[in-house]
Amino acid sequence: DGGITQSPKYLFRKEGQNVTLSCEQNLNHDAMYWYRQDPGQGLRLIYYSQIVNDFQKGDIAEGYSVSREKKESFPLTVTSAQKNPTAFYLCASSTSWQGTGELFFGEGSRLTVL
Amino acid sequence: AQKITQTQPGMFVQEKEAVTLDCTYDTSDQSYGLFWYKQPSSGEMIFLIYQGSYDEQNATEGRYSLNFQKARKSANLVISASQLGDSAMYFCASYTGGFKTIFGAGTRLFVKA
């Protein structure tokens, strides 16, 4: 079945450590996204990528980095510069700009900083 | 700038009854799409329904319908015959191109047996 796979599902990190969240899709979608969700809030866009080797900052990119070396993969690194990284992270994908904009989501990764 | 407003932080509904979740949007674009997503306690976001700004008919998908009132910039979700499995967070979202989707803060729906 086609879909988006995020790993790990739960991650604990000590302050000052970088962590990388994995996101893989087999939907052959061009665009991929990372969203952050805090309790009781909607989703906020961190980064997105329209095509391989290209990505754009979203609304809350500070303290995060991404890469897009393959169409299928869009990993997110939460760096030590992110002041409040504890959150639920969702990866998504969509077809090209000619689509409706429907997003297909992974199951999420919950990051807790100890 | 785009904005989505969901004014109901929480809603209760009796099983088998209908419920309406409110959503208003603010955009100056003529072409846009409106979405509703469901987020169960497990965390994944599930697409429910889509309405294009030029669609004249209200969108329907099974027990879900979108009450689209363009002049009022309203896109309410109606769930008919509520089921216990409908208990979840529901997010309204808008898309005007440019790979940016804006989400509302969500409404938590509780279905009572």
mmCIF file of C-alpha atoms in Angstrom, chain A residues 98-100, chain B residues 25 27-35 50-59 66 68-71 74-75 95-97:
data_model
loop_
_atom_site.group_PDB
_atom_site.id
_atom_site.type_symbol
_atom_site.label_atom_id
_atom_site.label_comp_id
_atom_site.label_asym_id
_atom_site.label_seq_id
_atom_site.Cartn_x
_atom_site.Cartn_y
_atom_site.Cartn_z
ATOM 1 C CA GLN A 98 -1.870 21.353 -10.259
ATOM 2 C CA GLY A 99 -3.582 19.261 -7.611
ATOM 3 C CA THR A 100 -6.203 20.339 -5.113
ATOM 4 C CA TYR B 25 -11.815 31.470 6.555
ATOM 5 C CA THR B 27 -8.551 34.961 2.124
ATOM 6 C CA SER B 28 -8.423 37.528 -0.646
ATOM 7 C CA ASP B 29 -7.703 34.902 -3.286
ATOM 8 C CA GLN B 30 -10.431 34.016 -5.770
ATOM 9 C CA SER B 31 -9.251 30.445 -6.205
ATOM 10 C CA TYR B 32 -8.812 28.328 -3.103
ATOM 11 C CA GLY B 33 -9.592 24.966 -1.622
ATOM 12 C CA LEU B 34 -11.077 24.124 1.748
ATOM 13 C CA PHE B 35 -10.421 20.890 3.586
ATOM 14 C CA TYR B 50 -12.643 18.950 -0.021
ATOM 15 C CA GLN B 51 -14.482 21.965 -1.424
ATOM 16 C CA GLY B 52 -13.142 24.101 -4.260
ATOM 17 C CA SER B 53 -14.016 27.785 -4.280
ATOM 18 C CA TYR B 54 -15.638 27.485 -7.697
ATOM 19 C CA ASP B 55 -17.680 24.409 -6.819
ATOM 20 C CA GLU B 56 -21.344 25.353 -6.784
ATOM 21 C CA GLN B 57 -22.523 22.222 -5.030
ATOM 22 C CA ASN B 58 -21.667 21.456 -1.427
ATOM 23 C CA ALA B 59 -19.196 18.594 -1.178
ATOM 24 C CA LEU B 66 -19.398 20.581 3.802
ATOM 25 C CA PHE B 68 -20.074 26.047 1.927
ATOM 26 C CA GLN B 69 -21.326 29.634 2.187
ATOM 27 C CA LYS B 70 -18.945 31.656 0.075
ATOM 28 C CA ALA B 71 -20.349 35.100 0.841
ATOM 29 C CA SER B 74 -17.920 29.781 5.977
ATOM 30 C CA ALA B 75 -17.097 26.091 5.462
ATOM 31 C CA TYR B 95 -5.104 26.103 0.394
ATOM 32 C CA THR B 96 -4.557 28.848 -2.151
ATOM 33 C CA GLY B 97 -1.603 27.385 -4.000
#
